[in-house]
Each structure stands twice: as structure tokens, then as C-alpha cells.
Coordinates of C-alpha atoms in Angstrom, one line a residue:
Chain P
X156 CA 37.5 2.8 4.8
X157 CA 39.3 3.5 8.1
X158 CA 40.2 0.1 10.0
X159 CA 42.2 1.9 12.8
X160 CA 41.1 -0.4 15.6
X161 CA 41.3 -3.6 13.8
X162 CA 45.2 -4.4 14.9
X163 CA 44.8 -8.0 12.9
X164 CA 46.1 -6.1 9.5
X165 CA 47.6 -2.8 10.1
X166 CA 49.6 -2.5 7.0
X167 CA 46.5 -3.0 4.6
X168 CA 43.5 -1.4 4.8
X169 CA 41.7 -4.3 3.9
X170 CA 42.8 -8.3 4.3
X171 CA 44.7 -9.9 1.5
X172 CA 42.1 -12.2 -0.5
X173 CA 43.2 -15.8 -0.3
X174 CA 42.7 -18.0 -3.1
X175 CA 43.2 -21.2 -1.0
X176 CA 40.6 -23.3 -2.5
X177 CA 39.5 -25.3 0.9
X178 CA 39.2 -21.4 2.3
X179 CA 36.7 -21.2 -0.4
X180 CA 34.8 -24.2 -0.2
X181 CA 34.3 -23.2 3.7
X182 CA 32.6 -19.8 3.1
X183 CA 30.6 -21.3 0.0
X184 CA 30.1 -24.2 1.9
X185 CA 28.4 -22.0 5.4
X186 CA 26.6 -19.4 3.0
X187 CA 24.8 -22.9 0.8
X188 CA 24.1 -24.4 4.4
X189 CA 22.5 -21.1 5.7
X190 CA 20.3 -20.3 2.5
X191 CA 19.2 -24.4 2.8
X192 CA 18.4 -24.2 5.9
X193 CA 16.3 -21.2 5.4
X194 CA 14.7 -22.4 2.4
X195 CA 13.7 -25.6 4.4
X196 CA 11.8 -23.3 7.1
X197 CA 10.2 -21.3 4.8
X198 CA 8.8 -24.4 3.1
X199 CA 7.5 -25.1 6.0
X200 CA 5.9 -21.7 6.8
X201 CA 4.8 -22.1 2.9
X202 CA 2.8 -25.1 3.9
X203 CA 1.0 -24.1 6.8
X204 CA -0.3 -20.9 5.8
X205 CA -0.6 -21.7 1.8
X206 CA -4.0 -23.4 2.2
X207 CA -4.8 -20.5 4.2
X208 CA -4.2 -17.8 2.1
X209 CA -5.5 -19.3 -1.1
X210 CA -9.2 -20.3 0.9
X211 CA -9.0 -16.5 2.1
X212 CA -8.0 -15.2 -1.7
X213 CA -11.0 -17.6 -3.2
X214 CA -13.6 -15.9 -0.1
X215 CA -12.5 -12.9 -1.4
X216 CA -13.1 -13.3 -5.1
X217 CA -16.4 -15.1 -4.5
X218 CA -17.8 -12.3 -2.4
X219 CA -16.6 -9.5 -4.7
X220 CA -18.4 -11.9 -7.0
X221 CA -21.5 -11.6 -5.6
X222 CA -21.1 -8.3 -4.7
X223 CA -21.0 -7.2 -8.7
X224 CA -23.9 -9.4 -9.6
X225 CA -25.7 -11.4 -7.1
X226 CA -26.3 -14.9 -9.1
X227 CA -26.6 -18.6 -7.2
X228 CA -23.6 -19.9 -8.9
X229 CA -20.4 -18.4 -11.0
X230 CA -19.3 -21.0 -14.1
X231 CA -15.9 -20.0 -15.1
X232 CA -15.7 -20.3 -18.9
X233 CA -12.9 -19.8 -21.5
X234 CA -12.7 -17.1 -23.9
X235 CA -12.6 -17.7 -27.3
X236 CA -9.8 -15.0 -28.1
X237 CA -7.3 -14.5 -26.0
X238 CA -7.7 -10.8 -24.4
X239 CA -5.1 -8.9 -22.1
X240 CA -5.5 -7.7 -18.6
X241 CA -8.7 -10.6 -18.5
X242 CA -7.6 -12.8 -15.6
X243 CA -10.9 -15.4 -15.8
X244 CA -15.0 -15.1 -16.7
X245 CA -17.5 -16.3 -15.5
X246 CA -21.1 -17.2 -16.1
X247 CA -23.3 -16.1 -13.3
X248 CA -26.9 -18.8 -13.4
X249 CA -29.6 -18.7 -11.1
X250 CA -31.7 -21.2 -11.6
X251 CA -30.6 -21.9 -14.8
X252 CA -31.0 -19.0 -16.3
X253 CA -27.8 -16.5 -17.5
X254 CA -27.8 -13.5 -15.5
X255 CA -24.4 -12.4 -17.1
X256 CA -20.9 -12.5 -16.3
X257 CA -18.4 -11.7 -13.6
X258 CA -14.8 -10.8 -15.3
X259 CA -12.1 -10.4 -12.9
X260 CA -9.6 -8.1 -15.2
X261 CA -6.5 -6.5 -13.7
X262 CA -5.8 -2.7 -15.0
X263 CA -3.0 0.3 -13.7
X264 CA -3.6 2.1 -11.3
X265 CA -1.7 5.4 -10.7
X266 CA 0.8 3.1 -8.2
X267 CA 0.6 0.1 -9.7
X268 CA -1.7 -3.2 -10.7
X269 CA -5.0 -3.4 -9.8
X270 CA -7.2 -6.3 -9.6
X271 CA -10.8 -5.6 -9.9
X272 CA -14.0 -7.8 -10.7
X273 CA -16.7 -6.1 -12.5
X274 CA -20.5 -7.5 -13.3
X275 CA -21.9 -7.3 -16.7
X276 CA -25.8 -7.9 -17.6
X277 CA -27.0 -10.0 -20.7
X278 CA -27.5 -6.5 -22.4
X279 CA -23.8 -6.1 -21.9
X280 CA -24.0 -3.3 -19.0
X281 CA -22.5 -2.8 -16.0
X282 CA -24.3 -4.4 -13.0
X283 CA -21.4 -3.1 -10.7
X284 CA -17.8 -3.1 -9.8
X285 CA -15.2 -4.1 -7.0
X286 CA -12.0 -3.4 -6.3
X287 CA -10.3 -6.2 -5.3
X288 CA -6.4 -5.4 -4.7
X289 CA -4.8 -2.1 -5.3
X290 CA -1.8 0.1 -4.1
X291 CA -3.2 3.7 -4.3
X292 CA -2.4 6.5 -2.9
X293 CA -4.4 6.5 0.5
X294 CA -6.6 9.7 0.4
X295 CA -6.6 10.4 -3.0
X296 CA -6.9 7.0 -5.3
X297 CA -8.5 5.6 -2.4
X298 CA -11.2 7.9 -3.3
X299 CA -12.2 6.0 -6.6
X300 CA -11.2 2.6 -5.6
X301 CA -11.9 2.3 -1.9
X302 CA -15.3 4.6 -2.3
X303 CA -18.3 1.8 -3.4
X304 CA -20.2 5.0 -3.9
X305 CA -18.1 6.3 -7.1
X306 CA -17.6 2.9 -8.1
X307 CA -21.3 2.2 -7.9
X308 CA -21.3 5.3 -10.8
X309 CA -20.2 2.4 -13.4
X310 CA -23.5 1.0 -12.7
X311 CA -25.5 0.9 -16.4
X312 CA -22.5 2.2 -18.7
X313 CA -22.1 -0.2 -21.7
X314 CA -20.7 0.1 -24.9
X315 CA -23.1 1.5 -27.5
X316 CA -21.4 5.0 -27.1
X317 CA -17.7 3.9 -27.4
X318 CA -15.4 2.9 -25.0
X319 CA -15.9 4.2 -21.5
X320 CA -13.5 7.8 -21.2
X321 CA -12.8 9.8 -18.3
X322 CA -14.0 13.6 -18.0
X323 CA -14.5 13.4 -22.1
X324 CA -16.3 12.0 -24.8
X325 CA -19.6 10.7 -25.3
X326 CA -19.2 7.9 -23.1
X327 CA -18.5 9.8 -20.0
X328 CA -17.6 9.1 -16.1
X329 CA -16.6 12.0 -14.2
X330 CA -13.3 10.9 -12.3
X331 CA -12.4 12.5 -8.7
X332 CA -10.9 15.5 -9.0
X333 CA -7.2 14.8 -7.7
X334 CA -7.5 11.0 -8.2
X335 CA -7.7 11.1 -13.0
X336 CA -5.2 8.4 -12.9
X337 CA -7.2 6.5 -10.8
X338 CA -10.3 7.2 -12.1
X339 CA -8.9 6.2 -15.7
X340 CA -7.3 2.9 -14.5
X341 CA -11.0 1.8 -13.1
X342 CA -12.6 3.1 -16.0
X343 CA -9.7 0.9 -18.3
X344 CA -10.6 -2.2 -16.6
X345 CA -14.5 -1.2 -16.8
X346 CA -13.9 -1.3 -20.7
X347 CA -11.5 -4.2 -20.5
X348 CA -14.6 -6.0 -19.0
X349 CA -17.3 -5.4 -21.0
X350 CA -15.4 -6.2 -23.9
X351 CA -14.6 -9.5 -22.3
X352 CA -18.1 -9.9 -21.5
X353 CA -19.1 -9.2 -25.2
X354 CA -17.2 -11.7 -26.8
X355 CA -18.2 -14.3 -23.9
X356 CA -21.7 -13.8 -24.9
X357 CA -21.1 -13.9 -28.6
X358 CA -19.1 -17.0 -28.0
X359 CA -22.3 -18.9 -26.5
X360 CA -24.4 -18.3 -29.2
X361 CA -26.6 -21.5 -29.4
Chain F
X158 CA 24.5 -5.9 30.5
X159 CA 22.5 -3.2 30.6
X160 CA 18.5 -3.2 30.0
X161 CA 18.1 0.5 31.3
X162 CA 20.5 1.7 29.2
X163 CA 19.3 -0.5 26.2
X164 CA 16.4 0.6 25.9
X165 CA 17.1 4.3 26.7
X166 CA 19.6 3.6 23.7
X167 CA 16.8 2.4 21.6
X168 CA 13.9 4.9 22.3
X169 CA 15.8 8.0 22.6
X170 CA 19.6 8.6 23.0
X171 CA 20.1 6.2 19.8
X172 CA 17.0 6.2 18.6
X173 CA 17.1 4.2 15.2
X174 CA 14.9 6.9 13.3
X175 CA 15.6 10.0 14.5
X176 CA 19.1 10.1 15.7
X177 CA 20.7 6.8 13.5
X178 CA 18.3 8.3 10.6
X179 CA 17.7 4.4 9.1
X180 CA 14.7 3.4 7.8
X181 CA 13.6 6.7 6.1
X182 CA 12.1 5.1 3.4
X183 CA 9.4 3.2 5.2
X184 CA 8.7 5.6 7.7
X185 CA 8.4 8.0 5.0
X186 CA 6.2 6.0 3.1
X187 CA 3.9 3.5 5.5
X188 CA 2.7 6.6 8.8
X189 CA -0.1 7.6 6.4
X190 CA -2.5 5.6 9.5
X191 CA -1.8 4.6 12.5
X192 CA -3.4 1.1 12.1
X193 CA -0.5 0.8 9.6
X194 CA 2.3 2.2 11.9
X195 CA 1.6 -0.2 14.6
X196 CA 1.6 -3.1 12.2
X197 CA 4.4 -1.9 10.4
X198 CA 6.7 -0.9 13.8
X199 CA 5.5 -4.3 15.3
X200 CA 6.3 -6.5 12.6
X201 CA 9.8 -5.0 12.2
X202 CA 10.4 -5.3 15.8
X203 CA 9.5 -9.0 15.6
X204 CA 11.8 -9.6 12.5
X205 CA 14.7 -7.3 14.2
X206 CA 14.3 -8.9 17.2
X207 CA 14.6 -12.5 15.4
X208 CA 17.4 -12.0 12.8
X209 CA 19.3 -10.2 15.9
X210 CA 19.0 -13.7 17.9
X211 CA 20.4 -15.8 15.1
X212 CA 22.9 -13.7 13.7
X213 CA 24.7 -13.4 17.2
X214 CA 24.0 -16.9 17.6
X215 CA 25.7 -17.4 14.4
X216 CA 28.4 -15.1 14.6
X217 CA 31.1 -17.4 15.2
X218 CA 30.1 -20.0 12.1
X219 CA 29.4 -17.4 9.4
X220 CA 32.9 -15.7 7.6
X221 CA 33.3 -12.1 8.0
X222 CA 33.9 -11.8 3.8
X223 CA 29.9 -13.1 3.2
X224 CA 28.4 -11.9 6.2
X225 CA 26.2 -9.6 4.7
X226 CA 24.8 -12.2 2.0
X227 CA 24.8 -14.6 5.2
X228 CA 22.5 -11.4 7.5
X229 CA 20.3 -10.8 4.2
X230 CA 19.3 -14.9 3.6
X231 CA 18.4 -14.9 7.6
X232 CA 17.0 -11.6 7.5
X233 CA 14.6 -11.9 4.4
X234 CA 13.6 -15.5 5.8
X235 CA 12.2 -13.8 8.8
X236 CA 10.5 -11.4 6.5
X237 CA 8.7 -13.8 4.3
X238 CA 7.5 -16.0 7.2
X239 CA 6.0 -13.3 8.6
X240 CA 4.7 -11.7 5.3
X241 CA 3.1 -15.2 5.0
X242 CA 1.9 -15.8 8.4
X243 CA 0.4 -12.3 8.2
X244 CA -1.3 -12.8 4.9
X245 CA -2.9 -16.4 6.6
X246 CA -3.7 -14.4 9.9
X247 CA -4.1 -10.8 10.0
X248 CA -4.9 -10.5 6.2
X249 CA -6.4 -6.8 6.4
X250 CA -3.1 -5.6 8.1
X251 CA -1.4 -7.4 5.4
X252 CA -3.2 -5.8 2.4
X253 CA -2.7 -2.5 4.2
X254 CA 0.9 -2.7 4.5
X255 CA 1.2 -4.5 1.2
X256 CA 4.1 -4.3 -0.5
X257 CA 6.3 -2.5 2.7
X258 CA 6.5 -6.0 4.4
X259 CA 8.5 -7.6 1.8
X260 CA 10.7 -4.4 2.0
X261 CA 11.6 -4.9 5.4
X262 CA 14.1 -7.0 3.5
X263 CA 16.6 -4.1 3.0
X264 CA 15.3 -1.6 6.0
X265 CA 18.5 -0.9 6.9
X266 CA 17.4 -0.8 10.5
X267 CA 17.8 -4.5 10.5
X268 CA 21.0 -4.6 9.0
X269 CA 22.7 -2.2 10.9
X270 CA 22.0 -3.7 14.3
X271 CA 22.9 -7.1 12.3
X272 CA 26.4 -5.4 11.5
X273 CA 27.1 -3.2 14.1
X274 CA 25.5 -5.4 17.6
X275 CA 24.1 -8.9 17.0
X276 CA 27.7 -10.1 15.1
X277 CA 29.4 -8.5 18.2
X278 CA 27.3 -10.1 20.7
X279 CA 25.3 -13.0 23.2
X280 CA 22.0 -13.7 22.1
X281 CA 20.7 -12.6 24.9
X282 CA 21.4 -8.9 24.9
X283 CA 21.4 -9.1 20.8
X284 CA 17.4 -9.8 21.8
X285 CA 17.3 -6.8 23.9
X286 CA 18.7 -5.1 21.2
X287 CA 16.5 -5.7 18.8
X288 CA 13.0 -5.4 21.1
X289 CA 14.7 -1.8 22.2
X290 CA 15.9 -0.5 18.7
X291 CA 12.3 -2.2 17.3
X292 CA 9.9 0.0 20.3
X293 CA 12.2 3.1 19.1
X294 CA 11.1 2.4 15.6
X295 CA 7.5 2.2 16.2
X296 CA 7.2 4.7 18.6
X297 CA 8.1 7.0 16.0
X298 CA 6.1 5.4 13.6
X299 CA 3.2 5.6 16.0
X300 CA 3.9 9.6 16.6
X301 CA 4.8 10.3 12.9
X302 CA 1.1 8.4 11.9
X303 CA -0.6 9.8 14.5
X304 CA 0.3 13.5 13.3
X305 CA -0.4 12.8 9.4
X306 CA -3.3 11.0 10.1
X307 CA -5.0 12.9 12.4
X308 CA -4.0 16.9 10.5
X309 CA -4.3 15.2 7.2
X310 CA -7.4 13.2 6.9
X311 CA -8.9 14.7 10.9
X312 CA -9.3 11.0 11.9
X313 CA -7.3 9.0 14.5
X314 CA -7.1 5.3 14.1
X315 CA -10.0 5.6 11.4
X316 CA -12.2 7.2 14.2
X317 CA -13.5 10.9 13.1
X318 CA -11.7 13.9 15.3
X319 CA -12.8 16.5 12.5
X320 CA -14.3 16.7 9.8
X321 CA -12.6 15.8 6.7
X322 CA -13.4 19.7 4.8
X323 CA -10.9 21.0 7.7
X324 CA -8.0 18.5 6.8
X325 CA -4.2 19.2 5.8
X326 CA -4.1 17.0 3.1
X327 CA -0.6 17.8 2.3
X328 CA 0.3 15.8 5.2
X329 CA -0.6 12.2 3.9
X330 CA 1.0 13.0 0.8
X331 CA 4.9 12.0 0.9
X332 CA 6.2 16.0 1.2
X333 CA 3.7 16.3 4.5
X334 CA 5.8 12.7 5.7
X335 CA 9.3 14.7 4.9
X336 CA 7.9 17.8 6.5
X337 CA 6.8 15.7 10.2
X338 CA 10.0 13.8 10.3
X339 CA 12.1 16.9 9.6
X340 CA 10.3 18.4 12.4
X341 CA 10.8 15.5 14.7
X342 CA 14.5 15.3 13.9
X343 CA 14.7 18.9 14.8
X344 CA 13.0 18.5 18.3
X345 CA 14.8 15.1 19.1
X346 CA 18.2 17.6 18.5
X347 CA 16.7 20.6 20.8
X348 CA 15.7 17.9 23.7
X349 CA 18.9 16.0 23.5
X350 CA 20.8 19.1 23.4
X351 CA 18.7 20.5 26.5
X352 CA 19.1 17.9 28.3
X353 CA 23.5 17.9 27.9
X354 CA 23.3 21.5 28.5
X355 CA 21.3 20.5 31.9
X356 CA 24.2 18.5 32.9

């Protein structure tokens, strides 16, 4: 690198590193007070707006909730087996009665994670699906997960034809044209649902 | 001191996009909207305008051999507070931007004003600095979004100009972001150009 106009070291290019140890207690020393100082605010920041963003997160879950199967109230249960992608169940009651369940299951996307809640009726089909948090591609995933209308297309499918696969099989959906990858990560959490639903009903055999 | 000249500096003779050519990457990747532009230029310029105030106020205490770990533990403070505070506040311009705002970290926008005004100057005109240099981002954001979104999806600001079968779609996609950038580049030359030839 070219240090013409710095006149403090003109033979070096660069200054000589000093070992002195009290020389490098002081830059450790400045660089531990920033970060602690910084870490202090942000626990601050953390505190006021924590409470905020997890009541917002919960509003968003419970109306996504409703949204896949309307139901009075949502009982989170516990699986039996453990299954992947399944982030929580739950047993949607009115008035008593099991309406089905709400699995919130997380899935890829063609940019990424997506979160998405999906409703499943007692006969094990879909009563609807939500996309909850995603990173696609505006204009083009967007069309399958931001579109309620080609989500809404999940509505019925079930299981007794095989897993759900895109443009294929006997268990078909019919992705967007532009958007497979996103069409097939819906469709993957679709499946990862109603399995998850399955077992959740199997497990409450009384 | 000079505000005139700052800012003239900021939005065109130095503009930070198209004539310092930093911060490709989010430009590039966020002017798909132009809800998301203003976000994103606004909430850099807050964060610029921030980390320039407490670097030059720190310039003296922190040692020129860790000054960049010592710009990049202010700056990506500033960028989680506000990722926070925008994710308790303004959550739909949060999930838009998603995961750009914690990039703001390394926009180098930031840390080249950092290195190259605010550890060389006041506070004072270090905050200048950083609201000019900031507008000059988002204005180009703002232009940049405005062309994608309004050839490629024939809406502006989510309102309808045309419909959506007459659409460049190739301009929301990242080549159509190279493609209006290039061309901005190229006309911020010609102008500048025009303009010393005037002289």
C-alpha cells in the first residue's frame, strides 16, 4: 500500500509492530471497553422491544392459526415421535369437540427457510395453509407463497394417494410455472404436515 | 465547513452508489419495490449517520491498528438496534427487508465514510456526512426501485400503472438490477462529464 503522505514512517511502508506489552493491554483494553459498552445498549434495546416482538410473532401465529382452521381454542400437544421440520401441534377444539390440528412446520424454499402453518381435518385433509415467513424471490416464489389463492389449492389433499408431488404423480398439485422450487417447498411442508397430523391423531387414541 | 458542498458531494459529484460504486450488493439485491428502497435507503442513512457521529467522536480514544474491529462493533450495534426497533415497530418493513438489515453490517458504504471522513473529523460535519452520503444512497435506491418496479411488475409503490401481462419481468430479477444500475452509472458519467466540458 502507498503511504506517501503519512511523513510519521517514511522508511517503512507500514509501522513497526511493538510488542510492548502495556501497548497491548491499551488497544485490548479500548476494543473490550467499546464491545461492553455496546453490548450494554443493545441489552437495553433487547429489553424494550423483546416483549414486543414476541407478542407481535404470537398475533402472527395465532391468526395464521385461525386462518388454516377456524376453531375457538388451539391446545399445543407433543408428538409422540420426534419428526423433522415439525416446529409445534396443535389441537384446534370448539366447544369441545376436535376439529383437527394446526402444525406449524418449517420447509425450503428456493431462497431459504420457510415457516408455514398448515390446517389438517380429523379425516387427515387439508383445511388450508399459510405462509408465515419466507425469503422468495419477489415476483416469482411470491407467486406460490404470497398468493392465498394457489395456496388455497392444498385445500382437501390428504394422504391416501401418496405423498403430495408437484406437476407428477397420483397425488398431484400443479406448481407455478417459473416458481417449481417454490411450489415443491410448500408442497414439502404440506406433506411434512399431514404426516405430523397423522401420528397426532393416532397418538390420541382413547 | 461546507453543507452546500456536502451534500452536492453526497447526492451527485461523490455520490456513494454511482460514482464511489459501494454498496452494490444491496442495491442490487433490495430495489425490487420501492416501499423497500425507502426503508432500506432510510435506515442506512440513520445507521450511517449514527456510526459517523460516534466514530469521529471516538477518533481520538480508539488505536489506528483495531480501528476497523473498533468501526464494525459500533457499526453493527447501530444495525441491530435498529433491526430490533424495526421488528417491534415497523414489522411489515422489517419482514420486507428481512435479511438485508442485518447486512447493513458490512455495506461498505458505512465503513468507508467510517475510514475515509468520520475518523478524520468533528462530529458535527461527520453527521453531515453521513445524512448527505445516506440521501445519495436512497435516492438511487428510490430511482433504481422505481424503474424495476414499475417496467417489471407495471406497479409503483404496489399501486397498478399497467397491467401485469405487459411487464419486463427480467427487470425484478437480479440481471434486470445489474442492467438499471449499469445504465445509471453510464448517465451519471455522461452528465458529469457534460457538465466539466460546460465549464
Amino acid at each position: 500500500m502507498n503511504r506517501k503522505n503519512e511523513p510519521a514512517s517514511p522508511r517503512s511502508s507500514k509501522p513497526a509492530l511493538s510488542l510492548d506489552p502495556r501497548y497491548i493491554l491499551r488497544i485490548t483494553g479500548v476494543l473490550l471497553v467499546i464491545c461492553l459498552i455496546t453490548a450494554l445498549l443493545l441489552g437495553a434495546v433487547n429489553a424494550v422491544t423483546k416483549p414486543r416482538i414476541d407478542a407481535l410473532q404470537a398475533e402472527k401465529i395465532r391468526a395464521a392459526m385461525s386462518l388454516v382452521l377456524e376453531a375457538d381454542e388451539y391446545l399445543p400437544i407433543q408428538l409422540q415421535k420426534d419428526l423433522r421440520d415439525v416446529q409445534s401441534v396443535s389441537e384446534a377444539r370448539t366447544g369441545g369437540r376436535t376439529l383437527g390440528y394446526v402444525v406449524q412446520v418449517t420447509s425450503n424454499g428456493s431462497q431459504g427457510e420457510m415457516q408455514m402453518m398448515v390446517g389438517v381435518d380429523v379425516d387427515n385433509r387439508v383445511t388450508g395453509v399459510s405462509v408465515i415467513k419466507h425469503s422468495e424471490t419477489p415476483n416469482i416464489g411470491t407467486k406460490v407463497v404470497a398468493d392465498q389463492s394457489v395456496l388455497d389449492r392444498f385445500i382437501g389433499m390428504d394422504h391416501a394417494h401418496g405423498e403430495i408431488t408437484v406437476n407428477s404423480g397420483t397425488n398431484r398439485f400443479d406448481g407455478i410455472s417459473g416458481a417449481t422450487a417454490s411450489s415443491k417447498g410448500v408442497a414439502a411442508g404440506v406433506n411434512t404436515a399431514l404426516t405430523a397430523a397423522y401420528e397426532a391423531a393416532s397418538g390420541q387414541v382413547k | 465547513m461546507n453543507i452546500g458542498k456536502q451534500l452536492k458531494d453526497g447526492l451527485l459529484t461523490q455520490n456513494p452508489v454511482l460514482v464511489q460504486l459501494l454498496g452494490m450488493c444491496s442495491t442490487l439485491a433490495i430495489t425490487t419495490t420501492v416501499s423497500n428502497g425507502i426503508g432500506m435507503g432510510l435506515s442506512v442513512t440513520i445507521i450511517l449517520t449514527l456510526s459517523n457521529i460516534f466514530i469521529s467522536l471516538l477518533r481520538r480514544i480508539i488505536p489506528e491498528q483495531v480501528r476497523i474491529a473498533c468501526y464494525i462493533v459500533v457499526i453493527a450495534g447501530f444495525v441491530t438496534m435498529v433491526d430490533l426497533l424495526l421488528q417491534a415497530f415497523f414489522p411489515d418493513i422489517a419482514e420486507s427487508l428481512g435479511v438485508f438489515i442485518p447486512l447493513i453490517v458490512v455495506n461498505c458504504i458505512i465503513l468507508a465514510r467510517a475510514e475515509s471522513f468520520a475518523s478524520k473529523s468533528k462530529p458535527l460535519p461527520a453527521a453531515i456526512d453521513g445524512i448527505c452520503q445516506g440521501l445519495g444512497y436512497t435516492m438511487i435506491l428510490l430511482v433504481m426501485s422505481a424503474i424495476r418496479e414499475l417496467l417489471g411488475a407495471g406497479t409503483l409503490n404496489g399501486v397498478r400503472v399497467f397491467p401485469a401481462e405487459y411487464a419486463a419481468n427480467i427487470l425484478i430479477l437480479p440481471v434486470g438490477g445489474f442492467l438499471t444500475l449499469g445504465c445509471l452509472i453510464a448517465l451519471m458519467q455522461w452528465i458529469q462529464r457534460k457538465v466539466k466540458g460546460g465549464k
